[in-house]
XYZ file of N, CA, C and O in Angstrom:
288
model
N -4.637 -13.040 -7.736
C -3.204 -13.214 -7.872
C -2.763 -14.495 -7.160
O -1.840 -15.149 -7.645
N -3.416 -14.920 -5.953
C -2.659 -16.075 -4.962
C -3.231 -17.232 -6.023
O -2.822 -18.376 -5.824
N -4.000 -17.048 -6.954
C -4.542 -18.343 -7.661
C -3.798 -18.640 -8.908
O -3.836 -19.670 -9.581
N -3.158 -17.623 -9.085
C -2.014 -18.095 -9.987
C -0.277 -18.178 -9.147
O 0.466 -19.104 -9.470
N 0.072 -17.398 -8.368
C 1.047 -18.082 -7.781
C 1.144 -17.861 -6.285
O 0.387 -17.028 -5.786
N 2.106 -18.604 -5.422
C 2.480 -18.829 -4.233
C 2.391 -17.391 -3.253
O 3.075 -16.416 -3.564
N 1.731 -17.370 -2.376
C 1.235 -16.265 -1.309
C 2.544 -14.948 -1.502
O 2.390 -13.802 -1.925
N 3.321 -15.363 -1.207
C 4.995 -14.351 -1.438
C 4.968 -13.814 -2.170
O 5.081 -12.593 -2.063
N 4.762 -14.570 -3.598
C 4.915 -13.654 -4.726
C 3.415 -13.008 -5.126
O 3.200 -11.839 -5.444
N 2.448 -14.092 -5.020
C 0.988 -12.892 -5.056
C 1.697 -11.613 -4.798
O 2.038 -10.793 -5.651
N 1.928 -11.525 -3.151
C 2.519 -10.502 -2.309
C 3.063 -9.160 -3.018
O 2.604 -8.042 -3.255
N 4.398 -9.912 -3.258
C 5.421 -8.845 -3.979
C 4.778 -8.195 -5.143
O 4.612 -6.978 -5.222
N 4.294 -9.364 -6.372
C 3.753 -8.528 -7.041
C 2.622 -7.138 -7.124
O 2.715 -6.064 -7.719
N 1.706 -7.631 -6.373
C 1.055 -6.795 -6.189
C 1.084 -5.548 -5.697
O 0.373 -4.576 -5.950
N 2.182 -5.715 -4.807
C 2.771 -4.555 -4.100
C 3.613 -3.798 -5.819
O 3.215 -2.935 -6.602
N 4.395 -4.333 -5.798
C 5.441 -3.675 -6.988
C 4.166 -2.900 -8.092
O 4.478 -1.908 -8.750
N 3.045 -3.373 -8.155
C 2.208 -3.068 -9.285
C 1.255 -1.477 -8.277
O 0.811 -0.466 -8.822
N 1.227 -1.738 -7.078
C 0.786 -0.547 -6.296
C 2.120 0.322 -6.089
O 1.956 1.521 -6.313
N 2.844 0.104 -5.871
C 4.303 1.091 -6.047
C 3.991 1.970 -7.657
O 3.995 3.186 -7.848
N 3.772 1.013 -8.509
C 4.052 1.771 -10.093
C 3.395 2.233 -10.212
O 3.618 3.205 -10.933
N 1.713 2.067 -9.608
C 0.905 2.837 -10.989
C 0.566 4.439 -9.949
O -0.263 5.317 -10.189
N 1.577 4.344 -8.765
C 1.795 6.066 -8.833
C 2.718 6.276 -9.163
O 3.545 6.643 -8.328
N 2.944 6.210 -9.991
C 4.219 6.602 -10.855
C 5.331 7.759 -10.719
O 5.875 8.543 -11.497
N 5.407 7.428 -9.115
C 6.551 8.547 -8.214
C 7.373 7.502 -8.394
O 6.884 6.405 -8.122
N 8.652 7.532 -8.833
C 9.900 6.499 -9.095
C 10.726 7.226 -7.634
O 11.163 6.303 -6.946
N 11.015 8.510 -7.055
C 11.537 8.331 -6.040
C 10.543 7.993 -4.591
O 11.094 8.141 -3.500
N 9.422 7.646 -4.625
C 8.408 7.024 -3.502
C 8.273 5.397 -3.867
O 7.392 4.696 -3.368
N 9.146 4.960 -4.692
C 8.623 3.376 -5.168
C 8.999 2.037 -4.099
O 8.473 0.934 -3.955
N 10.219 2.739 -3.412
C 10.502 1.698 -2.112
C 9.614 1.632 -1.275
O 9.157 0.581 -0.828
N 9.120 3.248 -0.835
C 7.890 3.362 0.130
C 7.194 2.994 -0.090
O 6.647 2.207 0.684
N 6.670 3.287 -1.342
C 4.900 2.544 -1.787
C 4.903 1.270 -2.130
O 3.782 0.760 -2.121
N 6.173 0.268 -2.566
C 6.450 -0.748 -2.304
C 6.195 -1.699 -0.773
O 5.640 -2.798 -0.773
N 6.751 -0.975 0.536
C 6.565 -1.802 1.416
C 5.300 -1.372 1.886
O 4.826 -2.158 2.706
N 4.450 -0.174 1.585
C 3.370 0.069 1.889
C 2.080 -0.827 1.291
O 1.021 -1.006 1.891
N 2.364 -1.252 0.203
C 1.639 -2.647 -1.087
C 1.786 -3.756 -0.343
O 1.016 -4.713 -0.266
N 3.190 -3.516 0.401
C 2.948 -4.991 1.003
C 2.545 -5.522 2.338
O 2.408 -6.661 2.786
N 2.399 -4.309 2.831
C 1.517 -4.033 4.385
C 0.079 -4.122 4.094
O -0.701 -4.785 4.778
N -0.273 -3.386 2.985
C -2.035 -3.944 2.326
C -2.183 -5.147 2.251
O -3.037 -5.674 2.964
N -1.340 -5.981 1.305
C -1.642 -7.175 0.894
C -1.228 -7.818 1.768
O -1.618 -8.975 1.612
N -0.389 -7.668 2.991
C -1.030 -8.644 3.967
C -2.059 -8.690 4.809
O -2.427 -9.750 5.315
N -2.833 -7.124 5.129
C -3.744 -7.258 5.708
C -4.719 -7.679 4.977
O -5.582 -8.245 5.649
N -4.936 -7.631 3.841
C -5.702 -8.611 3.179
C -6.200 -9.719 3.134
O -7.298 -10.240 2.941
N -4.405 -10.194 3.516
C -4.771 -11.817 3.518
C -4.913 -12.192 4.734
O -5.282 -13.300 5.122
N -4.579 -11.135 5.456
C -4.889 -11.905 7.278
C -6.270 -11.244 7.459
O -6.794 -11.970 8.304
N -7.109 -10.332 7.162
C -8.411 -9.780 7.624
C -9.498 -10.363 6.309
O -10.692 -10.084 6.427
N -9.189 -10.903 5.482
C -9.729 -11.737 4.453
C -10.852 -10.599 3.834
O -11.887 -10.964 3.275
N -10.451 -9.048 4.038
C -11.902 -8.937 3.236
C -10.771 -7.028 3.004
O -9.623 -6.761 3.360
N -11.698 -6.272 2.372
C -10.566 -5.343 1.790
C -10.796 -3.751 2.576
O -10.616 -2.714 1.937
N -11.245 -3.749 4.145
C -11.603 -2.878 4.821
C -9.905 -2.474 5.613
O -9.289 -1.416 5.739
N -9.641 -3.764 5.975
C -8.200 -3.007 7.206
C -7.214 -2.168 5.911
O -6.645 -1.115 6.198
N -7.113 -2.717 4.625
C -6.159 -1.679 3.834
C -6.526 -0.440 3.495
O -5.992 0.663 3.373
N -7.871 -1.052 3.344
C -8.193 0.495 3.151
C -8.673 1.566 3.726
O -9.243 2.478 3.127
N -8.427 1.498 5.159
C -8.378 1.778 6.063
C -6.624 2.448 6.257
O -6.249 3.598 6.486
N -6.030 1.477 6.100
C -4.739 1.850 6.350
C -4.176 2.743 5.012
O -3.195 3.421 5.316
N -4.586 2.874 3.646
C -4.422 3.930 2.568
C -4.613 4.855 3.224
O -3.838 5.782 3.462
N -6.061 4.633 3.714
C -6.490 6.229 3.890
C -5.793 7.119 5.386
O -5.635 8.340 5.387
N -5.446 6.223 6.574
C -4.278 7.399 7.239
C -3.310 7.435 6.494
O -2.646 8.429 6.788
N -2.710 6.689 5.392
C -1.532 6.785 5.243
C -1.593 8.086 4.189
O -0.722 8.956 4.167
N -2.290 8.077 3.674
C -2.683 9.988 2.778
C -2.915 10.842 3.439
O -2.506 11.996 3.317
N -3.835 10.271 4.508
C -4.376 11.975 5.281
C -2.778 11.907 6.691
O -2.837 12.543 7.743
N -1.902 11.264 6.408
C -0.660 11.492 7.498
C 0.040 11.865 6.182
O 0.472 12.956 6.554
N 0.400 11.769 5.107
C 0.918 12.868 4.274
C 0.554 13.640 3.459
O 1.307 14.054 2.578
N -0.965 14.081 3.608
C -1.471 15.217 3.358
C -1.097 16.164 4.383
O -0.738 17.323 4.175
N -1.222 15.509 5.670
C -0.978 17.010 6.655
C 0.669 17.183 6.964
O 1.233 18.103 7.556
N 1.363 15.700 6.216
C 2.641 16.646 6.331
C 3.117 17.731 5.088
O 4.001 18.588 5.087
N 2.464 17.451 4.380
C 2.715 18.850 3.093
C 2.019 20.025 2.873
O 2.258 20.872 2.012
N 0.822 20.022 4.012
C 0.370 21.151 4.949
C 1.319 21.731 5.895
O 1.315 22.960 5.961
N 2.081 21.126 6.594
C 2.590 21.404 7.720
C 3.751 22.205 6.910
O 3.873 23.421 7.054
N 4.358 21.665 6.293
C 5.560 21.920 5.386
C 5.691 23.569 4.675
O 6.604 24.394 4.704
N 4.078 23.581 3.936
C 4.101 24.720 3.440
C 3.252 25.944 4.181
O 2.935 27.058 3.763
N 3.008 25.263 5.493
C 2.836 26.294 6.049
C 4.165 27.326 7.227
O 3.944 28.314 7.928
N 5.324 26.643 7.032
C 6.928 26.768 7.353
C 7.263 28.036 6.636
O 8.416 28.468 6.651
């Protein structure tokens, strides 16, 4: 993506394209700035371990809140 345009918009887009293809329209702000917390660690850790790293608490911290929830 940065090889076709300017770091920002790489950015945004990519994020906006990780927002959509979970296709929760009321989680799209969240998973929006969450796309764009990946794609910068991306571009600052240059290799694709710190995001995905950071996906994966960010599921297993709302997996156990919809554990927690239905266990209420």
């Amino acid at each position: 993506m940065t090889q076709r345009c300017r770091p920002f918009a790489a950015v945004a887009i990519s994020a906006a394209i990780f927002a959509a293809v979970h296709l929760v329209l009321l989680t799209f702000v969240y998973l929006f700035m969450l796309g764009i917390a990946l794609a910068l660690l991306k571009r600052f850790h240059q290799n694709l371990w710190a995001p995905v790293f950071l996906h994966s608490v960010n599921n297993a911290l709302v997996l156990l809140n919809i554990v927690s929830a239905t266990q209420n």
